[in-house]
CSV table of C-alpha atoms and ligand atoms in Angstrom, one decimal:
chain,number,residue,atom,x,y,z
A,1,MET,CA,79.8,54.1,-17.5
A,2,ALA,CA,81.9,56.7,-19.1
A,3,ASP,CA,85.6,57.1,-18.2
A,4,VAL,CA,85.6,60.7,-16.9
A,5,SER,CA,83.3,63.6,-16.3
A,6,PHE,CA,84.3,67.3,-16.4
A,7,ILE,CA,82.4,70.0,-14.6
A,8,GLY,CA,83.3,73.5,-15.8
A,9,LEU,CA,84.2,74.3,-19.4
A,10,GLY,CA,85.8,77.7,-19.1
A,11,ALA,CA,89.1,78.3,-20.9
A,12,MET,CA,90.9,75.7,-18.8
A,13,GLY,CA,88.1,73.2,-18.2
A,14,PHE,CA,87.4,73.1,-22.0
A,15,ALA,CA,91.1,72.4,-22.7
A,16,LEU,CA,91.1,69.6,-20.2
A,17,ALA,CA,87.9,68.0,-21.4
A,18,ASP,CA,89.0,68.4,-25.1
A,19,THR,CA,92.3,66.7,-24.4
A,20,ALA,CA,90.6,63.8,-22.5
A,21,ALA,CA,88.1,63.3,-25.3
A,22,LYS,CA,90.8,63.5,-28.0
A,23,SER,CA,92.8,60.8,-26.1
A,24,GLY,CA,89.9,58.4,-26.8
A,25,ARG,CA,88.4,58.5,-23.2
A,26,GLU,CA,84.6,58.3,-23.0
A,27,THR,CA,83.9,61.8,-21.7
A,28,VAL,CA,80.9,63.5,-20.1
A,29,VAL,CA,80.8,67.2,-19.6
A,30,TRP,CA,78.6,69.8,-17.9
A,31,ASN,CA,78.9,73.6,-18.0
A,32,ARG,CA,76.6,76.3,-16.7
A,33,THR,CA,76.6,77.9,-20.2
A,34,ARG,CA,75.7,74.9,-22.3
A,35,GLY,CA,76.9,76.4,-25.6
A,36,LYS,CA,80.5,76.1,-24.5
A,37,ALA,CA,80.1,72.3,-24.4
A,38,LEU,CA,78.8,72.0,-28.0
A,39,PRO,CA,82.2,71.8,-29.8
A,40,LEU,CA,83.0,68.8,-27.6
A,41,VAL,CA,80.2,66.8,-29.1
A,42,GLU,CA,82.3,66.5,-32.3
A,43,ARG,CA,84.8,64.7,-30.1
A,44,ASN,CA,82.1,62.2,-29.0
A,45,ALA,CA,81.7,63.8,-25.6
A,46,THR,CA,78.2,63.6,-24.0
A,47,ILE,CA,76.7,66.7,-22.5
A,48,ALA,CA,75.0,66.1,-19.1
A,49,SER,CA,71.9,68.1,-18.2
A,50,SER,CA,73.1,68.7,-14.6
A,51,PRO,CA,76.2,68.4,-12.5
A,52,ALA,CA,74.7,65.4,-10.6
A,53,GLU,CA,74.0,63.7,-14.0
A,54,ALA,CA,77.6,64.3,-15.0
A,55,ILE,CA,78.9,62.9,-11.7
A,56,SER,CA,76.7,59.8,-12.0
A,57,ALA,CA,78.1,59.0,-15.4
A,58,SER,CA,81.7,58.3,-14.5
A,59,PRO,CA,83.9,57.0,-11.6
A,60,LEU,CA,86.2,59.9,-12.0
A,61,VAL,CA,85.0,63.5,-11.8
A,62,VAL,CA,87.2,66.6,-12.6
A,63,VAL,CA,85.9,70.0,-11.5
A,64,CYS,CA,87.6,73.2,-12.9
A,65,VAL,CA,85.5,76.3,-12.3
A,66,SER,CA,86.5,79.9,-11.2
A,67,ASP,CA,87.1,79.1,-7.5
A,68,TYR,CA,86.2,76.9,-4.5
A,69,GLU,CA,83.2,79.0,-3.7
A,70,THR,CA,81.7,78.2,-7.1
A,71,SER,CA,82.7,74.6,-6.9
A,72,ASN,CA,81.3,74.2,-3.4
A,73,ALA,CA,78.0,75.7,-4.4
A,74,LEU,CA,77.8,73.4,-7.5
A,75,LEU,CA,78.9,70.2,-5.8
A,76,GLY,CA,77.4,70.8,-2.3
A,77,THR,CA,73.8,70.0,-3.3
A,78,ASN,CA,72.3,66.8,-1.9
A,79,ASP,CA,72.0,65.3,-5.4
A,80,CYS,CA,75.7,65.9,-6.1
A,81,VAL,CA,77.0,64.8,-2.7
A,82,SER,CA,75.1,61.5,-2.9
A,83,ALA,CA,76.2,61.0,-6.6
A,84,LEU,CA,79.9,61.7,-5.6
A,85,LYS,CA,79.8,59.0,-2.9
A,86,GLY,CA,82.3,56.2,-3.8
A,87,ARG,CA,83.7,58.3,-6.7
A,88,VAL,CA,87.0,60.1,-7.2
A,89,LEU,CA,86.7,63.9,-7.2
A,90,VAL,CA,89.7,65.8,-8.7
A,91,GLN,CA,89.5,69.5,-7.8
A,92,LEU,CA,91.4,71.6,-10.3
A,93,SER,CA,90.0,75.0,-9.5
A,94,SER,CA,92.6,77.3,-7.9
A,95,GLY,CA,92.4,77.6,-4.2
A,96,SER,CA,94.4,78.0,-1.0
A,97,PRO,CA,96.0,75.3,1.3
A,98,ARG,CA,93.3,76.0,3.9
A,99,LEU,CA,90.5,75.5,1.4
A,100,ALA,CA,92.1,72.3,0.2
A,101,ARG,CA,92.3,70.8,3.7
A,102,ALA,CA,88.6,71.8,4.4
A,103,ALA,CA,87.5,70.2,1.1
A,104,LEU,CA,89.4,66.9,1.9
A,105,GLU,CA,87.7,66.8,5.4
A,106,SER,CA,84.2,67.3,4.0
A,107,SER,CA,84.8,64.8,1.2
A,108,LYS,CA,86.0,62.2,3.7
A,109,GLN,CA,82.8,62.7,5.8
A,110,ALA,CA,80.7,62.2,2.6
A,111,GLY,CA,82.6,59.1,1.5
A,112,ILE,CA,84.2,60.8,-1.5
A,113,SER,CA,87.8,60.1,-2.5
A,114,TYR,CA,89.4,63.5,-3.0
A,115,LEU,CA,92.4,64.9,-4.9
A,116,ASP,CA,93.3,68.6,-4.9
A,117,GLY,CA,95.4,70.0,-7.8
A,118,GLU,CA,96.8,73.1,-9.2
A,119,ILE,CA,97.4,73.5,-12.9
A,120,ALA,CA,100.9,74.9,-13.4
A,121,ALA,CA,100.3,75.5,-17.1
A,122,TYR,CA,98.5,77.7,-19.6
A,123,THR,CA,95.5,76.3,-21.6
A,124,ASP,CA,97.5,75.8,-24.8
A,125,GLN,CA,100.0,73.6,-22.9
A,126,ILE,CA,97.4,71.1,-21.8
A,127,GLY,CA,98.2,67.7,-23.3
A,128,ARG,CA,101.7,68.9,-24.3
A,129,ALA,CA,104.8,67.3,-22.9
A,130,ASP,CA,105.7,70.4,-20.7
A,131,ALA,CA,102.3,70.7,-18.9
A,132,GLN,CA,102.3,70.2,-15.2
A,133,ILE,CA,99.6,69.5,-12.6
A,134,LEU,CA,100.6,69.5,-9.0
A,135,ILE,CA,98.3,67.1,-7.2
A,136,ALA,CA,97.9,65.9,-3.6
A,137,GLY,CA,95.3,63.9,-1.5
A,138,ASP,CA,94.1,60.4,-1.3
A,139,GLU,CA,96.8,58.0,-2.6
A,140,GLU,CA,94.4,55.4,-3.9
A,141,ALA,CA,92.4,58.1,-5.7
A,142,TYR,CA,95.6,59.2,-7.3
A,143,SER,CA,96.3,55.7,-8.7
A,144,THR,CA,92.8,55.9,-10.2
A,145,ALA,CA,93.3,59.4,-11.7
A,146,GLU,CA,97.0,59.1,-12.6
A,147,SER,CA,96.7,58.0,-16.2
A,148,LEU,CA,94.1,60.7,-17.0
A,149,LEU,CA,96.2,63.4,-15.2
A,150,LYS,CA,99.3,62.4,-17.1
A,151,THR,CA,97.4,62.6,-20.4
A,152,LEU,CA,96.3,66.1,-19.5
A,153,ALA,CA,99.7,67.1,-18.1
A,154,PRO,CA,102.6,64.7,-18.6
A,155,GLN,CA,104.7,66.4,-15.9
A,156,THR,CA,102.0,65.8,-13.2
A,157,ARG,CA,103.6,65.5,-9.8
A,158,TYR,CA,101.9,63.7,-6.9
A,159,LEU,CA,102.9,65.4,-3.6
A,160,GLY,CA,101.4,63.0,-1.0
A,161,ALA,CA,98.3,62.7,1.2
A,162,ASP,CA,98.2,66.3,2.5
A,163,PRO,CA,95.9,68.1,0.0
A,164,ALA,CA,97.3,71.5,1.0
A,165,LYS,CA,100.7,70.7,-0.6
A,166,SER,CA,99.6,71.3,-4.2
A,167,SER,CA,98.3,74.9,-3.7
A,168,ALA,CA,101.2,75.6,-1.3
A,169,LEU,CA,103.8,74.5,-3.9
A,170,ASN,CA,101.9,76.4,-6.6
A,171,LEU,CA,102.1,79.6,-4.4
A,172,ALA,CA,105.8,79.0,-3.9
A,173,ILE,CA,106.3,78.8,-7.7
A,174,LEU,CA,104.2,81.9,-8.3
A,175,SER,CA,106.2,83.7,-5.6
A,176,GLY,CA,109.3,83.1,-7.8
A,177,SER,CA,107.3,84.4,-10.8
A,178,VAL,CA,106.2,87.7,-9.1
A,179,GLY,CA,109.7,88.3,-7.7
A,180,LEU,CA,111.1,87.9,-11.2
A,181,ILE,CA,108.4,90.2,-12.6
A,182,ALA,CA,109.2,92.9,-10.0
A,183,GLY,CA,112.9,92.7,-10.5
A,184,ILE,CA,112.8,92.7,-14.3
A,185,ILE,CA,110.4,95.7,-14.5
A,186,ASN,CA,112.8,97.5,-12.1
A,187,GLY,CA,115.5,96.7,-14.6
A,188,ALA,CA,113.3,98.2,-17.4
A,189,ALA,CA,113.1,101.4,-15.4
A,190,ILE,CA,116.9,101.4,-15.1
A,191,CYS,CA,117.1,101.0,-18.9
A,192,GLU,CA,114.6,103.8,-19.5
A,193,ALA,CA,116.6,106.2,-17.3
A,194,ALA,CA,119.8,105.3,-19.1
A,195,GLY,CA,118.2,105.6,-22.6
A,196,ILE,CA,118.5,101.8,-23.3
A,197,SER,CA,115.7,100.3,-25.3
A,198,PRO,CA,113.6,97.7,-23.4
A,199,LEU,CA,114.2,95.5,-26.5
A,200,GLU,CA,117.9,95.6,-25.9
A,201,PHE,CA,117.3,94.7,-22.3
A,202,GLY,CA,114.8,91.9,-23.2
A,203,ARG,CA,117.0,90.4,-26.0
A,204,ASP,CA,119.2,88.0,-23.9
A,205,LEU,CA,117.1,88.1,-20.7
A,206,PRO,CA,115.8,84.5,-20.9
A,207,GLN,CA,119.4,83.1,-20.9
A,208,LEU,CA,120.6,85.5,-18.3
A,209,VAL,CA,117.7,84.8,-16.0
A,210,MET,CA,118.1,81.1,-16.4
A,211,ALA,CA,121.7,81.3,-15.0
A,212,ASP,CA,120.3,82.9,-11.9
A,213,VAL,CA,117.4,80.4,-11.7
A,214,ASP,CA,119.9,77.5,-11.9
A,215,SER,CA,122.0,79.1,-9.1
A,216,ILE,CA,119.0,79.7,-6.8
A,217,ALA,CA,117.9,76.1,-7.4
A,218,GLU,CA,121.3,75.1,-5.9
A,219,SER,CA,120.5,77.3,-2.9
A,220,MET,CA,117.4,75.1,-2.3
A,221,GLU,CA,119.7,72.1,-1.9
A,222,LYS,CA,121.9,74.1,0.6
A,223,ILE,CA,118.7,75.1,2.6
A,224,GLU,CA,117.8,71.4,2.8
A,225,ASN,CA,121.2,69.8,3.3
A,226,GLY,CA,123.4,72.5,4.7
A,227,GLY,CA,126.4,74.4,3.2
A,228,LEU,CA,124.9,77.9,3.1
A,229,GLU,CA,128.2,79.3,4.5
A,230,ILE,CA,130.0,78.3,1.2
A,231,THR,CA,129.4,80.7,-1.7
A,232,ASP,CA,131.1,82.9,-4.3
A,233,ALA,CA,128.2,85.3,-4.3
A,234,PRO,CA,127.4,86.3,-0.7
A,235,ILE,CA,124.4,88.2,0.6
A,236,GLU,CA,126.6,91.3,1.4
A,237,GLY,CA,127.9,91.4,-2.2
A,238,TRP,CA,124.3,91.5,-3.5
A,239,ALA,CA,123.5,94.2,-0.9
A,240,ALA,CA,126.3,96.4,-2.3
A,241,ILE,CA,124.8,95.9,-5.9
A,242,ILE,CA,121.3,96.9,-4.6
A,243,ASP,CA,122.8,100.0,-3.1
A,244,LEU,CA,124.0,101.0,-6.6
A,245,MET,CA,120.5,100.5,-7.9
A,246,ILE,CA,119.0,102.7,-5.2
A,247,GLN,CA,121.7,105.4,-5.9
A,248,PHE,CA,120.9,105.3,-9.6
A,249,ALA,CA,117.2,105.6,-9.1
A,250,GLU,CA,117.6,108.6,-6.8
A,251,GLU,CA,120.0,110.2,-9.2
A,252,ASN,CA,117.6,109.8,-12.1
A,253,GLY,CA,114.3,110.6,-10.3
A,254,TYR,CA,112.5,107.3,-10.7
A,255,SER,CA,111.2,105.2,-7.8
A,256,ALA,CA,113.7,103.3,-5.8
A,257,ASP,CA,110.9,101.5,-3.9
A,258,VAL,CA,111.5,98.0,-5.3
A,259,SER,CA,115.3,98.2,-4.8
A,260,LYS,CA,114.8,99.6,-1.2
A,261,PHE,CA,112.4,96.8,-0.3
A,262,ILE,CA,114.9,94.1,-1.5
A,263,ARG,CA,117.8,95.9,0.2
A,264,GLN,CA,116.0,95.8,3.5
A,265,PHE,CA,115.4,92.0,3.1
A,266,PHE,CA,119.2,91.5,2.4
A,267,GLY,CA,120.2,93.9,5.1
A,268,GLN,CA,118.1,92.0,7.7
A,269,ALA,CA,120.0,88.8,6.9
A,270,ALA,CA,123.3,90.6,7.1
A,271,ASN,CA,122.3,92.0,10.5
A,272,GLN,CA,121.5,88.5,11.7
A,273,GLY,CA,125.1,87.5,10.8
A,274,PHE,CA,124.5,85.9,7.4
A,275,GLY,CA,126.2,88.6,5.3
A,276,SER,CA,128.9,86.2,4.1
A,277,HIS,CA,126.5,83.3,3.4
A,278,ASP,CA,124.8,82.1,0.2
A,279,VAL,CA,121.5,83.9,-0.7
A,280,GLY,CA,119.6,80.8,0.5
A,281,ALA,CA,120.4,82.1,4.1
A,282,LEU,CA,117.8,84.9,3.4
A,283,ILE,CA,115.3,82.3,4.6
A,284,HIS,CA,116.4,82.9,8.2
A,285,VAL,CA,114.8,86.3,7.9
A,286,LEU,CA,111.4,84.7,7.0
A,287,ARG,CA,111.3,81.8,9.4
A,288,PRO,CA,108.7,81.9,12.2
A,289,GLY,CA,110.0,83.7,15.3
A,290,LYS,CA,112.4,86.0,13.4
A,291,ASP,CA,112.1,89.8,13.1
B,301,NAP,P1,87.1,80.8,-16.9
B,301,NAP,O1,87.4,80.8,-18.4
B,301,NAP,O2,86.7,82.2,-16.3
B,301,NAP,O3,85.9,79.8,-16.6
B,301,NAP,C1,85.2,79.8,-15.4
B,301,NAP,C2,84.4,78.5,-15.3
B,301,NAP,O4,83.7,78.6,-14.0
B,301,NAP,C3,83.3,78.4,-16.4
B,301,NAP,O5,83.1,77.1,-16.7
B,301,NAP,C4,82.2,79.1,-15.7
B,301,NAP,O6,80.9,78.8,-16.3
B,301,NAP,C5,82.3,78.5,-14.3
B,301,NAP,N1,81.5,79.3,-13.4
B,301,NAP,C6,81.8,80.5,-12.8
B,301,NAP,N2,80.9,80.9,-12.0
B,301,NAP,C7,79.9,79.9,-12.0
B,301,NAP,C8,78.7,79.7,-11.3
B,301,NAP,N3,78.3,80.7,-10.4
B,301,NAP,N4,78.0,78.6,-11.5
B,301,NAP,C9,78.5,77.7,-12.3
B,301,NAP,N5,79.6,77.8,-13.0
B,301,NAP,C10,80.3,78.9,-12.9
B,301,NAP,O7,88.3,80.3,-16.0
B,301,NAP,P2,89.4,79.3,-16.4
B,301,NAP,O8,90.5,80.0,-17.1
B,301,NAP,O9,88.8,78.1,-17.1
B,301,NAP,O10,89.9,78.9,-15.0
B,301,NAP,C11,89.3,77.8,-14.2
B,301,NAP,C12,90.2,77.5,-13.1
B,301,NAP,O11,91.5,77.1,-13.6
B,301,NAP,C13,90.5,78.7,-12.2
B,301,NAP,O12,90.5,78.4,-10.8
B,301,NAP,C14,91.9,79.2,-12.6
B,301,NAP,O13,92.6,79.8,-11.6
B,301,NAP,C15,92.5,77.8,-13.0
B,301,NAP,N6,93.6,78.0,-13.9
B,301,NAP,C16,93.5,78.6,-15.1
B,301,NAP,C17,94.5,78.7,-16.0
B,301,NAP,C18,94.4,79.4,-17.3
B,301,NAP,O14,95.4,79.6,-18.0
B,301,NAP,N7,93.2,79.8,-17.8
B,301,NAP,C19,95.8,78.3,-15.6
B,301,NAP,C20,96.0,77.6,-14.4
B,301,NAP,C21,94.9,77.5,-13.5
B,301,NAP,P3,80.3,79.6,-17.5
B,301,NAP,O15,81.1,79.1,-18.7
B,301,NAP,O16,78.9,79.3,-17.6
B,301,NAP,O17,80.6,81.0,-17.2
């Protein structure tokens, strides 16, 4: 028996399999386009001739293809389902919480131990100290897969038995990323309107943004443990700053849409009585049952 089999050798699957093989693990790989597997032969990996053959070769099977639809089509054949029985399947293709729960359910019925993960890293981070995989599902399966996962991504975090948690946490992190992107591009528009070079704006941005990221991380603690009414930077103060952004956009003829959207969010919290609270209190606007 080999140590691990990888199904899917796109940009990410290849980085995973390459790192596993480099770590000295006996590795079996399968990819639809066989040519992508060839460089791994130099690392002593074995190329399987079908997904079922790859699965049969190892107790631990990692799948990383475009999406769940592709993965379900590949692994849902009778050959694959019967080969997977009694093995640990680690799903690392991106998906949604609903798809992760459905995959756990069908795996359970087929006698497959299932883990669902999201790779919170770029391909060149795989195997590096800062790489992270968010993983959830069967606890016993995690103890089988833990050593491999921590070789691939040393910051791997196990989130418990509910397989939906890895994709949900990944969505939460990406929500932070898209918010940051929208806000920073809005800042670039302010700079353009004022004749400031985007390079000037970008120069100290990482440090400046980190200060806000540290502060919002403290708000998470207040959401969890209380204390949202204590702050030096209340929601109403931020709302006044956003008003200045809207005014500046309107005076300079560029779109105020991003600022107006954020202003509405902060305004709703103020209308609900949280104007003097920490920005963590914005969560009241989003909770189920709120307008
Ligand atoms: P990719 O380079 O586009 O590779 C896609 C993989 O899926 C290839 O192995 C491809 O096979 C396979 N595939 C697609 N359709 C198929 C089909 N109908 N039958 C069989 N195999 C099929 O994508 P990737 O970057 O490796 O991403 C894989 C997963 O990792 C995605 O879910 C992605 O969201 C996630 N991810 C990627 C990154 C990243 O930085 N790349 C970061 C985090 C998460 P062929 O080689 O034969 O086309």
